[in-house]
Amino acid sequence: MQRVKTKDRILCAMFVALIAIGAFLKIPVPVVPFTLQFLFTTLAGLLLGGKKGCLSVCLYIILGLIGLPIFAQGGGIGYLFQPSFGYVIGFAAGAYLTGTIANAVRRPDYQRLLAANFAGLGVVYLFGMAYCYWMSHFYLGNPIGLWSLFLYGFLLAVPGDVLLCMVGAGLGVRMIPWIKGGR
């Protein structure tokens, strides 16, 4: 059985805190709220690897669901019924995919990290939009049209996240050797 190192525990806890803080670091843009959660979930995958990055996001989700107000709009088990909760689930899957792609080589370059970030971003939006559509149609009884879902759930939000993918790849290139080197 593989033992979890103290360093890994500290880094996972640090990313749980950063993701929670990122939920409240809001950049004012019209229509769609824009937070820095995606940046920190992506960095968790890049710097910790797929499994530990996903673990960090899952711990964040569990803490939010047990009642800590660390999601962008609060916390508690009722958050499962928010149409936007799919994006939160997508953060975990995205961190896993991002970390797995990025860390498949020992020293990933900027292009690899950017591609990993875009793959993770695609997963986040896939989960988020599917969950929003499902919740709107089958739970809330207030169906959202596909064009509205695409416009508000993707088109208006994705430009900022593309920028965060580029920032995350730049930070990852500099920080991955530092994290892996143990300095």
Tab-separated table of C-alpha atoms in Angstrom:
chain	number	residue	atom	x	y	z
A	1	MET	CA	0.000	0.000	0.000
A	2	GLN	CA	1.358	3.377	-0.989
A	3	ARG	CA	1.766	5.865	1.841
A	4	VAL	CA	0.696	9.441	1.385
A	5	LYS	CA	3.544	11.793	2.141
A	6	THR	CA	3.130	14.748	4.463
A	7	LYS	CA	4.075	17.072	1.608
A	8	ASP	CA	1.223	15.677	-0.508
A	9	ARG	CA	-1.265	16.118	2.328
A	10	ILE	CA	-0.197	19.711	2.808
A	11	LEU	CA	-0.426	20.456	-0.920
A	12	CYS	CA	-3.882	18.855	-1.162
A	13	ALA	CA	-5.092	20.880	1.827
A	14	MET	CA	-3.594	24.025	0.323
A	15	PHE	CA	-5.501	23.473	-2.912
A	16	VAL	CA	-8.757	22.828	-1.039
A	17	ALA	CA	-8.276	26.246	0.576
A	18	LEU	CA	-7.290	27.920	-2.702
A	19	ILE	CA	-10.326	26.506	-4.517
A	20	ALA	CA	-12.590	27.761	-1.714
A	21	ILE	CA	-10.970	31.202	-1.881
A	22	GLY	CA	-11.256	31.140	-5.678
A	23	ALA	CA	-15.042	30.807	-5.358
A	24	PHE	CA	-15.124	34.259	-3.784
A	25	LEU	CA	-12.540	35.940	-6.009
A	26	LYS	CA	-15.075	37.217	-8.496
A	27	ILE	CA	-14.267	39.250	-11.549
A	28	PRO	CA	-17.225	41.465	-12.386
A	29	VAL	CA	-18.433	40.704	-15.885
A	30	PRO	CA	-21.951	41.141	-17.214
A	31	VAL	CA	-24.430	38.242	-17.163
A	32	VAL	CA	-22.208	35.285	-16.113
A	33	PRO	CA	-20.389	35.259	-12.743
A	34	PHE	CA	-16.671	34.672	-13.233
A	35	THR	CA	-14.573	33.242	-10.390
A	36	LEU	CA	-11.036	31.917	-10.096
A	37	GLN	CA	-12.095	28.419	-9.018
A	38	PHE	CA	-11.230	26.956	-12.404
A	39	LEU	CA	-7.672	28.311	-12.194
A	40	PHE	CA	-7.082	26.630	-8.840
A	41	THR	CA	-8.710	23.326	-9.811
A	42	THR	CA	-6.585	23.277	-12.964
A	43	LEU	CA	-3.430	24.056	-11.008
A	44	ALA	CA	-4.314	21.267	-8.578
A	45	GLY	CA	-4.310	18.825	-11.486
A	46	LEU	CA	-1.151	20.240	-13.041
A	47	LEU	CA	0.903	20.419	-9.856
A	48	LEU	CA	-0.387	17.411	-7.909
A	49	GLY	CA	-1.163	15.052	-10.763
A	50	GLY	CA	-4.507	13.619	-11.781
A	51	LYS	CA	-5.352	11.564	-8.706
A	52	LYS	CA	-4.213	14.000	-6.015
A	53	GLY	CA	-5.585	16.992	-7.917
A	54	CYS	CA	-8.969	15.281	-8.170
A	55	LEU	CA	-8.755	14.332	-4.491
A	56	SER	CA	-8.252	17.995	-3.574
A	57	VAL	CA	-11.320	19.035	-5.545
A	58	CYS	CA	-13.376	16.169	-4.096
A	59	LEU	CA	-12.430	17.216	-0.561
A	60	TYR	CA	-13.531	20.757	-1.423
A	61	ILE	CA	-16.859	19.407	-2.712
A	62	ILE	CA	-17.413	17.282	0.407
A	63	LEU	CA	-16.688	20.231	2.698
A	64	GLY	CA	-19.150	22.366	0.764
A	65	LEU	CA	-21.846	19.705	0.785
A	66	ILE	CA	-21.586	19.135	4.544
A	67	GLY	CA	-22.410	22.787	5.046
A	68	LEU	CA	-19.331	24.978	4.883
A	69	PRO	CA	-20.268	28.020	2.769
A	70	ILE	CA	-17.349	27.607	0.365
A	71	PHE	CA	-19.191	27.312	-2.936
A	72	ALA	CA	-19.743	30.448	-5.009
A	73	GLN	CA	-23.341	30.631	-3.757
A	74	GLY	CA	-23.047	29.096	-0.282
A	75	GLY	CA	-22.925	25.460	0.727
A	76	GLY	CA	-24.905	22.556	2.110
A	77	ILE	CA	-26.456	19.419	0.671
A	78	GLY	CA	-29.105	21.511	-1.080
A	79	TYR	CA	-26.396	22.735	-3.434
A	80	LEU	CA	-26.799	19.430	-5.267
A	81	PHE	CA	-30.047	20.864	-6.648
A	82	GLN	CA	-28.436	24.012	-8.055
A	83	PRO	CA	-28.230	23.838	-11.865
A	84	SER	CA	-24.629	25.093	-11.642
A	85	PHE	CA	-23.464	22.195	-9.430
A	86	GLY	CA	-22.463	20.240	-12.532
A	87	TYR	CA	-19.588	22.655	-13.053
A	88	VAL	CA	-18.360	21.857	-9.535
A	89	ILE	CA	-18.466	18.133	-10.331
A	90	GLY	CA	-16.705	18.937	-13.587
A	91	PHE	CA	-13.891	20.627	-11.654
A	92	ALA	CA	-12.992	17.246	-10.113
A	93	ALA	CA	-13.106	15.369	-13.425
A	94	GLY	CA	-11.272	18.212	-15.150
A	95	ALA	CA	-8.498	18.248	-12.532
A	96	TYR	CA	-8.053	14.503	-12.992
A	97	LEU	CA	-7.839	14.721	-16.782
A	98	THR	CA	-5.617	17.818	-16.716
A	99	GLY	CA	-3.213	16.240	-14.259
A	100	THR	CA	-3.112	12.926	-16.079
A	101	ILE	CA	-2.316	14.503	-19.451
A	102	ALA	CA	0.155	17.032	-18.064
A	103	ASN	CA	2.096	14.584	-15.939
A	104	ALA	CA	2.382	11.806	-18.522
A	105	VAL	CA	5.869	13.192	-19.194
A	106	ARG	CA	8.503	14.158	-16.651
A	107	ARG	CA	8.957	17.802	-17.684
A	108	PRO	CA	5.875	18.979	-19.569
A	109	ASP	CA	6.261	22.071	-21.734
A	110	TYR	CA	3.847	24.978	-22.089
A	111	GLN	CA	2.063	23.474	-25.106
A	112	ARG	CA	1.390	20.185	-23.298
A	113	LEU	CA	0.106	22.010	-20.211
A	114	LEU	CA	-2.100	24.268	-22.312
A	115	ALA	CA	-3.545	21.250	-24.152
A	116	ALA	CA	-4.146	19.509	-20.807
A	117	ASN	CA	-5.882	22.633	-19.485
A	118	PHE	CA	-8.122	22.850	-22.550
A	119	ALA	CA	-9.026	19.156	-22.203
A	120	GLY	CA	-9.902	19.731	-18.544
A	121	LEU	CA	-11.903	22.830	-19.467
A	122	GLY	CA	-13.878	20.808	-21.985
A	123	VAL	CA	-14.742	18.270	-19.293
A	124	VAL	CA	-15.836	21.016	-16.878
A	125	TYR	CA	-18.194	22.485	-19.464
A	126	LEU	CA	-19.475	19.066	-20.523
A	127	PHE	CA	-20.411	18.176	-16.940
A	128	GLY	CA	-21.700	21.666	-16.175
A	129	MET	CA	-23.925	22.049	-19.195
A	130	ALA	CA	-25.280	18.488	-19.038
A	131	TYR	CA	-26.148	18.849	-15.337
A	132	CYS	CA	-27.731	22.263	-15.880
A	133	TYR	CA	-29.850	20.922	-18.733
A	134	TRP	CA	-30.895	17.866	-16.759
A	135	MET	CA	-31.733	19.813	-13.581
A	136	SER	CA	-33.680	22.452	-15.493
A	137	HIS	CA	-35.740	19.908	-17.393
A	138	PHE	CA	-36.315	17.131	-14.916
A	139	TYR	CA	-36.025	18.635	-11.454
A	140	LEU	CA	-36.876	22.312	-11.640
A	141	GLY	CA	-39.530	21.856	-14.324
A	142	ASN	CA	-38.259	25.016	-16.009
A	143	PRO	CA	-36.634	23.742	-19.214
A	144	ILE	CA	-33.787	25.728	-20.686
A	145	GLY	CA	-33.426	25.822	-24.447
A	146	LEU	CA	-30.256	24.503	-26.032
A	147	TRP	CA	-29.357	27.931	-27.448
A	148	SER	CA	-29.789	29.588	-24.034
A	149	LEU	CA	-27.751	26.840	-22.403
A	150	PHE	CA	-24.991	27.245	-24.996
A	151	LEU	CA	-25.037	31.044	-24.714
A	152	TYR	CA	-25.093	31.369	-20.901
A	153	GLY	CA	-23.461	28.088	-19.955
A	154	PHE	CA	-20.591	28.228	-22.436
A	155	LEU	CA	-20.225	31.078	-24.917
A	156	LEU	CA	-20.317	33.973	-22.455
A	157	ALA	CA	-18.188	32.185	-19.854
A	158	VAL	CA	-15.501	30.450	-21.883
A	159	PRO	CA	-13.342	33.458	-22.913
A	160	GLY	CA	-12.283	34.088	-19.319
A	161	ASP	CA	-11.602	30.406	-18.766
A	162	VAL	CA	-9.463	30.248	-21.909
A	163	LEU	CA	-7.372	33.051	-20.417
A	164	LEU	CA	-7.136	31.068	-17.152
A	165	CYS	CA	-5.945	28.036	-19.161
A	166	MET	CA	-3.079	30.124	-20.527
A	167	VAL	CA	-2.214	31.570	-17.108
A	168	GLY	CA	-2.376	28.098	-15.540
A	169	ALA	CA	-0.057	26.631	-18.191
A	170	GLY	CA	2.425	29.455	-17.630
A	171	LEU	CA	2.372	28.946	-13.875
A	172	GLY	CA	2.586	25.182	-14.309
A	173	VAL	CA	5.743	25.368	-16.452
A	174	ARG	CA	7.457	27.278	-13.660
A	175	MET	CA	6.020	25.432	-10.672
A	176	ILE	CA	5.985	21.748	-11.715
A	177	PRO	CA	9.789	21.398	-11.522
A	178	TRP	CA	9.728	23.153	-8.159
A	179	ILE	CA	6.997	20.867	-6.763
A	180	LYS	CA	8.542	17.684	-8.182
A	181	GLY	CA	12.013	18.741	-7.085
A	182	GLY	CA	10.832	19.078	-3.501
A	183	ARG	CA	12.145	22.584	-3.029
